[in-house]
Coordinates of N, CA and C and ligand atoms in Angstrom, one line a residue:
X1 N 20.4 138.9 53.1 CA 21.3 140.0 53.3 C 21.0 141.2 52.4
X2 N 20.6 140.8 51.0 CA 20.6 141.6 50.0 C 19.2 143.2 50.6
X3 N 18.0 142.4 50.8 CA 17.3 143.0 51.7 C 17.7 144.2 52.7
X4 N 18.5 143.8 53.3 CA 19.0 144.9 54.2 C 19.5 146.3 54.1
X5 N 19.5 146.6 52.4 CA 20.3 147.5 52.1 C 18.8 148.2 51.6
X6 N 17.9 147.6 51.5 CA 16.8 148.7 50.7 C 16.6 150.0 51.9
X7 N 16.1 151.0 51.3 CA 15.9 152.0 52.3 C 17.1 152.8 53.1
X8 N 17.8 152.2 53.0 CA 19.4 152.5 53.8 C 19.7 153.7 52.8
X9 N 20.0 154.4 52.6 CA 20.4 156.0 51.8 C 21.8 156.9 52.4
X10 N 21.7 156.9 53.9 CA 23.2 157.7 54.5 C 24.4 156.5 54.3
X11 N 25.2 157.4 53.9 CA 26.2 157.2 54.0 C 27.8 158.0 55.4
X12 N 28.2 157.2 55.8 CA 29.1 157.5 56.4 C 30.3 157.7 55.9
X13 N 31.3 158.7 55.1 CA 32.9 158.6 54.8 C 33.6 158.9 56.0
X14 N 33.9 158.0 56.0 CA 35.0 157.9 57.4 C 36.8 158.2 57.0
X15 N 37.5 159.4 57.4 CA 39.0 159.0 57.2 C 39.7 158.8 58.4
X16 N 40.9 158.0 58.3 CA 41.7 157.4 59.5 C 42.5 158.8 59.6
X17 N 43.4 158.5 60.2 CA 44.5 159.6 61.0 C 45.4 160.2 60.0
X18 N 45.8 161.4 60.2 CA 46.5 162.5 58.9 C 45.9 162.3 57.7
X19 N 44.7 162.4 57.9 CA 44.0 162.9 56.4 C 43.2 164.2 56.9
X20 N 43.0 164.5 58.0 CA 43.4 166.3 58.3 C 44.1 167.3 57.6
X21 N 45.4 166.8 57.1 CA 46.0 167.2 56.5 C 46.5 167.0 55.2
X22 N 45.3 166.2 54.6 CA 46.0 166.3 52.9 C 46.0 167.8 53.0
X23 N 46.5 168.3 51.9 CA 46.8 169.5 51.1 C 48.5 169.9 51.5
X24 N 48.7 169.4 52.9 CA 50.1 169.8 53.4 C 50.8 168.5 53.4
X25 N 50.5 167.5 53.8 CA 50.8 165.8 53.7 C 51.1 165.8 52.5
X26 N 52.5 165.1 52.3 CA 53.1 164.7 50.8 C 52.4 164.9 49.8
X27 N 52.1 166.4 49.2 CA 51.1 166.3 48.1 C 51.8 165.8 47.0
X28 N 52.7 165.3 46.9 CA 53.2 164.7 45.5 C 52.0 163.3 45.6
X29 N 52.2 162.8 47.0 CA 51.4 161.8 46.9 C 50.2 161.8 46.8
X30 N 49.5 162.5 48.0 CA 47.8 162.6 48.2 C 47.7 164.6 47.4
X31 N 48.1 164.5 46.7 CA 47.3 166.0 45.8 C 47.6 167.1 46.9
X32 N 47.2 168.4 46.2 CA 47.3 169.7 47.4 C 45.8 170.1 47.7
X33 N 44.7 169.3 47.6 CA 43.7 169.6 48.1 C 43.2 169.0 49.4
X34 N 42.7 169.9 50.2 CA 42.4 169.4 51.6 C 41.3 169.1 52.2
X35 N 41.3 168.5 53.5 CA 39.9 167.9 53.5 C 38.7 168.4 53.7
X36 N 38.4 170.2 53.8 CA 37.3 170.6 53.4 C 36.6 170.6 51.5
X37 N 38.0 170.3 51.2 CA 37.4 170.2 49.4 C 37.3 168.4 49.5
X38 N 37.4 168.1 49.9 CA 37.0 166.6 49.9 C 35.9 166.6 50.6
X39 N 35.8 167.0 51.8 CA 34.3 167.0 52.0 C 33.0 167.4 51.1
X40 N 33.6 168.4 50.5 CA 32.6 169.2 49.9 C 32.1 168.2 48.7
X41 N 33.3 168.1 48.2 CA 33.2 167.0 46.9 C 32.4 165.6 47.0
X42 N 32.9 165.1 47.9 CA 32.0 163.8 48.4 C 30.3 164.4 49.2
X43 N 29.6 165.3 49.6 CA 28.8 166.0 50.1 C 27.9 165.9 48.4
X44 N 28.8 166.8 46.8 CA 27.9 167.0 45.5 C 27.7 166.0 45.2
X45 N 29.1 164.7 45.2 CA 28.4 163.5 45.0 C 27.4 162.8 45.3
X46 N 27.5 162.7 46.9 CA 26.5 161.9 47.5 C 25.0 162.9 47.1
X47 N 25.2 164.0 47.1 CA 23.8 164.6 46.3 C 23.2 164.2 44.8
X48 N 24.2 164.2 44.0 CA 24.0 163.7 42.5 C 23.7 161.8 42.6
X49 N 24.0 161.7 43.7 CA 24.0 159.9 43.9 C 22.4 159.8 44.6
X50 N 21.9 161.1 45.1 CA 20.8 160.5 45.9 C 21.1 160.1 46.9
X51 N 22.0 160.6 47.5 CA 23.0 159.5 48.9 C 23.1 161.0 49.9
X52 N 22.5 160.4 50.9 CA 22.9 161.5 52.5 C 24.2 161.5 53.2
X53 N 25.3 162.5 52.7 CA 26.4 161.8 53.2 C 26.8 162.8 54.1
X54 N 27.7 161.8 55.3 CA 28.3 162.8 56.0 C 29.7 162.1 56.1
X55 N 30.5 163.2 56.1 CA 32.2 163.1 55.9 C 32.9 163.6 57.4
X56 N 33.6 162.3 58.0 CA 34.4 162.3 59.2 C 36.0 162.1 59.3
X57 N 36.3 162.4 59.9 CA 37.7 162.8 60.1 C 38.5 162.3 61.7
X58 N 39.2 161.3 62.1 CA 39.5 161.7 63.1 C 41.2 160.7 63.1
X59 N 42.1 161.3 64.0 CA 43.1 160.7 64.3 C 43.0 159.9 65.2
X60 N 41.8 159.3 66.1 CA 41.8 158.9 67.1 C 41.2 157.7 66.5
X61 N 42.0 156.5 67.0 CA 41.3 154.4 66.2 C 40.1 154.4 66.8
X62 N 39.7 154.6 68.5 CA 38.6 154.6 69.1 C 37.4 155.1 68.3
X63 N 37.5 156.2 68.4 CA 36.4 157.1 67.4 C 35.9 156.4 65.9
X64 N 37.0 156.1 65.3 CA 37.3 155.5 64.1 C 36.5 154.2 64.3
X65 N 36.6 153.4 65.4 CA 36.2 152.4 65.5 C 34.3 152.4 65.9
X66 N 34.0 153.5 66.7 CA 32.8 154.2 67.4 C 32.3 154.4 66.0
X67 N 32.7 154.9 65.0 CA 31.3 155.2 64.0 C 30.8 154.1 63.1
X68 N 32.0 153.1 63.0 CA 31.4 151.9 62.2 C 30.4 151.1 63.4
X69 N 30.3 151.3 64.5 CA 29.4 151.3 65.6 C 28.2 152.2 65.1
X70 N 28.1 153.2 64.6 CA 27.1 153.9 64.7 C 26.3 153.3 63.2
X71 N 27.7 153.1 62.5 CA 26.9 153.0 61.0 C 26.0 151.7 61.5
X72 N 26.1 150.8 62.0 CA 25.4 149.4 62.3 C 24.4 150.0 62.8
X73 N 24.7 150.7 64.2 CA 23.0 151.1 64.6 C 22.5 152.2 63.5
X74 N 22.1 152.4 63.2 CA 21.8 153.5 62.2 C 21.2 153.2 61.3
X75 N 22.1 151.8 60.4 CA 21.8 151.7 59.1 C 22.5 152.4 57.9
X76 N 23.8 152.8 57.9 CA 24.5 153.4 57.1 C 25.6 152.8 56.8
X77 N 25.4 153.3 55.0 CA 26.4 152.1 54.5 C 28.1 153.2 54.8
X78 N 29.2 152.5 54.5 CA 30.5 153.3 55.0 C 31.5 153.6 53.4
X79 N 31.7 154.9 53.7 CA 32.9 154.7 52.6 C 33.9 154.9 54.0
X80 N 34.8 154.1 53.7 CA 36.2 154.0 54.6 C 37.6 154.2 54.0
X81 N 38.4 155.2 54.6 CA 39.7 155.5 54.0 C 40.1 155.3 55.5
X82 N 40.6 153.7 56.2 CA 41.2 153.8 57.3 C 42.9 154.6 57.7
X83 N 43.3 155.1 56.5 CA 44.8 155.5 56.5 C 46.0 154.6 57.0
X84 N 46.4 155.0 58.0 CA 47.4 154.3 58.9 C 47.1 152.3 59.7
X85 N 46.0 152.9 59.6 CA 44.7 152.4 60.5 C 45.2 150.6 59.4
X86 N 44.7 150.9 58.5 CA 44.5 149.7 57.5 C 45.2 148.7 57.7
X87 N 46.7 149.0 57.9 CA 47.9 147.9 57.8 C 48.2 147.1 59.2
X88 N 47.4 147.4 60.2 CA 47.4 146.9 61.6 C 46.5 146.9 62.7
X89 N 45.4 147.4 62.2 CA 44.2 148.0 63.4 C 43.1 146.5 63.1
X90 N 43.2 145.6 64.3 CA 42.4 144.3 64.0 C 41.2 145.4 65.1
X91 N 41.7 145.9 65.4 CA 40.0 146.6 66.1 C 39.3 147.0 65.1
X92 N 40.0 148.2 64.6 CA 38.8 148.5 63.2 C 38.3 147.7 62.8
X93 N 39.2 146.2 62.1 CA 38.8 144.9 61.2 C 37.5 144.8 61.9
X94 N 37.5 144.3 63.5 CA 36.4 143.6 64.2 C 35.8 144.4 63.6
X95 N 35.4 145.9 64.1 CA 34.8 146.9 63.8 C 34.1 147.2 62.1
X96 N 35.0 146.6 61.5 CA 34.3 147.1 60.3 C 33.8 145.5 59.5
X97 N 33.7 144.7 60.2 CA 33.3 143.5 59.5 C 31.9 143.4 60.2
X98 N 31.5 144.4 61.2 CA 30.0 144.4 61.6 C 29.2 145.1 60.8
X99 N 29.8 145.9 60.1 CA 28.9 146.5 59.0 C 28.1 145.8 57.9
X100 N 29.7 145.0 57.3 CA 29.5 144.3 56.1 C 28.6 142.9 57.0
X101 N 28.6 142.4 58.2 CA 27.9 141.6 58.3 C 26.6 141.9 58.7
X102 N 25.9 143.5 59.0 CA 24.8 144.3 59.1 C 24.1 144.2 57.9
X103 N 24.7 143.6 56.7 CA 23.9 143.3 55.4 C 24.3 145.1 54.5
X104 N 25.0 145.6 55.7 CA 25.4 147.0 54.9 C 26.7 147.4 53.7
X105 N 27.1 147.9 52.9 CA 28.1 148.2 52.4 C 29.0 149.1 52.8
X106 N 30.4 148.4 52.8 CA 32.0 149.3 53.2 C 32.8 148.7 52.2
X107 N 32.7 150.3 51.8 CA 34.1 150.5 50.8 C 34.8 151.1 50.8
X108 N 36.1 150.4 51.1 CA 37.9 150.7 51.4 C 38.0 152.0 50.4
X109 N 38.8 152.9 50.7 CA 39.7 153.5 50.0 C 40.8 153.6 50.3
X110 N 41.2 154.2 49.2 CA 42.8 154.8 49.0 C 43.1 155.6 48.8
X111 N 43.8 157.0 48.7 CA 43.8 158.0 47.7 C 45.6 157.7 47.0
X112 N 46.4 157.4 47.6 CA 46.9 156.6 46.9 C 46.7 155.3 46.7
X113 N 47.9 154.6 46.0 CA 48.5 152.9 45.7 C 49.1 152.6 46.7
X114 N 48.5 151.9 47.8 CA 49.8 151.6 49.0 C 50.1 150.5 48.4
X115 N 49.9 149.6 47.7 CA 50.4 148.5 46.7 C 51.6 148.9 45.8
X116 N 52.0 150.3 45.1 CA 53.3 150.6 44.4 C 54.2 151.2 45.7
X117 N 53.6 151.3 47.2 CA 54.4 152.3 48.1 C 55.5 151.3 48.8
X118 N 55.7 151.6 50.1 CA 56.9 150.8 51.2 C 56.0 149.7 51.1
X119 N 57.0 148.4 51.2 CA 56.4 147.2 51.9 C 55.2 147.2 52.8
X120 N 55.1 147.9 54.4 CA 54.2 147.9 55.2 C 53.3 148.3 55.0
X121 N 52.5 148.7 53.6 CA 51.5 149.4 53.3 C 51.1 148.0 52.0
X122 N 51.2 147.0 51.8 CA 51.0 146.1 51.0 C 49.8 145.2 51.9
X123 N 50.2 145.2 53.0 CA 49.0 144.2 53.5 C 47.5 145.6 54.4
X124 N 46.6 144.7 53.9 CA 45.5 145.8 54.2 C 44.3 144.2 55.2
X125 N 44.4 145.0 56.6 CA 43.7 143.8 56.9 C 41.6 144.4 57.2
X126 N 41.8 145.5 56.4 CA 40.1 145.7 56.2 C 40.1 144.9 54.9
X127 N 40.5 145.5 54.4 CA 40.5 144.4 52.3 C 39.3 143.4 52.8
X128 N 39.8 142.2 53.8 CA 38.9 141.3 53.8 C 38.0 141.6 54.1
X129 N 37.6 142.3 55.1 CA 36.3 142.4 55.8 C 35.4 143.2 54.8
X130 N 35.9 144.0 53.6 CA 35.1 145.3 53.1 C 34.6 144.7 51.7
X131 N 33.6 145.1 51.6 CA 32.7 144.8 50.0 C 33.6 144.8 48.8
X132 N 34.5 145.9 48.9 CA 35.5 146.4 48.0 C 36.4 147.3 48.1
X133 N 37.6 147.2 47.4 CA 38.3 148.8 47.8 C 38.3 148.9 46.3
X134 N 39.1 150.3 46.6 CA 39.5 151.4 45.5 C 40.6 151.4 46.0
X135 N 42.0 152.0 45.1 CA 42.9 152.8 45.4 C 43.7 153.4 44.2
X136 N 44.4 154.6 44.3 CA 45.1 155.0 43.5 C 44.6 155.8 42.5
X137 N 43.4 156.3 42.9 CA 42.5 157.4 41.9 C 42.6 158.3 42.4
X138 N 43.0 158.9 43.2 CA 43.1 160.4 44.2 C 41.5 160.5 44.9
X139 N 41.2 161.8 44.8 CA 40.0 162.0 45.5 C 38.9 161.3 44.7
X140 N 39.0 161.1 43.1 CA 38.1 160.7 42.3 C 37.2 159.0 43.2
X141 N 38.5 158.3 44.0 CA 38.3 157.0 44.5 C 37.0 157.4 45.5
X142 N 37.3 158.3 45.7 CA 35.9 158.5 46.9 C 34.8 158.5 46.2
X143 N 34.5 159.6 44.3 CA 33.0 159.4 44.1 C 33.3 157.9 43.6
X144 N 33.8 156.8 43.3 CA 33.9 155.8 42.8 C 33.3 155.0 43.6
X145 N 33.6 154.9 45.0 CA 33.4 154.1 46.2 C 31.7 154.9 46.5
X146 N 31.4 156.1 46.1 CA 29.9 156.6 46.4 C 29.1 156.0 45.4
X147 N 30.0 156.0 43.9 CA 28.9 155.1 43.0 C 28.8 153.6 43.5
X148 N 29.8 153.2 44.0 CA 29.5 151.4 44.4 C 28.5 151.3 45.2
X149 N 28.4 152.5 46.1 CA 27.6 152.6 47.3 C 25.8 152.4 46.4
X150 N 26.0 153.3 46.1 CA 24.6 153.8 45.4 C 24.2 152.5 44.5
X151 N 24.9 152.2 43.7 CA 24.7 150.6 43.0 C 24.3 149.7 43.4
X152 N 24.8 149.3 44.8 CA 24.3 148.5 46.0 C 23.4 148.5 46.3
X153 N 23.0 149.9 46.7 CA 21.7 149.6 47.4 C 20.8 150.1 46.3
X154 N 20.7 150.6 45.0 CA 19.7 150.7 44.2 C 19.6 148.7 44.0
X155 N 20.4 148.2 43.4 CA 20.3 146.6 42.9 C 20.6 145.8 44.0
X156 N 19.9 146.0 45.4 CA 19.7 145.0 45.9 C 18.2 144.5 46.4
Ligands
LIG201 C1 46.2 156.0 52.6 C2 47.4 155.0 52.4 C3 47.9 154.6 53.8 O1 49.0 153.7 53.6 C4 48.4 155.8 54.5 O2 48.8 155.4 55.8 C5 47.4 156.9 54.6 C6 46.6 157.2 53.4 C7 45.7 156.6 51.2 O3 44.7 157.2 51.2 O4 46.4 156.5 50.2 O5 47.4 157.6 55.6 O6 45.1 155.4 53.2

């Protein structure tokens, strides 16, 4: 498995639904920066990381579910912020346990703690499927989840 990751360099960040709208979305929670500054920021990292990244966005699970599809054929490891998506979407799960079983790396995020939030945000059923998560770093969790990326596949 370890094998599988040499050569592999893009990266996929994927966000689930209403992360369109950080900067306007509860910024007490998720900050007042929006997701062109997060793109941009994850874009300098994945540059300073050596990492080809591209940063997606959609409200739609299908789609959501279609690029951990692509990451497999492709060869691309995933940063994943499923949003909403996390606490119920066994399609994504299917979907994103093809990655991690492609020999590739997916790493959950957060931009919050859904662990200190409501109950229904306590159970995360990618958790299993994913190499690792982050949460509760704000945007920082994304270069954190780009350095795990990069670590991966440099030490495998
Ligand atoms: C989130 C946490 C989820 O519970 C929530 O539904 C989101 C964003 C986060 O980044 O903290 O939309 O994934």
């Amino acid at each position: 498995m370890a094998d599988a990751y040499k050569g592999r360099q893009t990266v996929l960040v994927v966000n689930g639904p209403n992360l369109g709208r950080l900067g306007v979305r509860d910024p007490e929670v998720y900050g007042r920066q929006d997701l062109a500054t997060l793109t941009r920021d994850c874009e300098d990292w994945g540059r300073q990381l050596g990492l080809d990244v591209q940063v997606l966005q959609s409200d739609d699970e299908g789609q959501v579910i279609r690029w951990m599809h692509q990451a497999v054929d492709q060869g691309s490891a995933v940063v994943l912020n499923p949003a909403a998506f996390t606490h119920y979407s066994y399609g994504l799960a299917d979907a994103a346990v093809q990655v991690t079983q492609a020999g590739l790396p997916l790493m959950e995020v957060h931009i919050s703690n859904p662990s200190s939030r409501e109950a229904f945000r306590r159970r995360s059923v990618i958790s299993p499927v994913a190499t690792g998560t982050i949460t509760g770093m704000g945007f920082y969790g994304y270069r954190l989840a780009l350095e795990a990326v990069a670590h991966l596949l440099e030490t495998a």
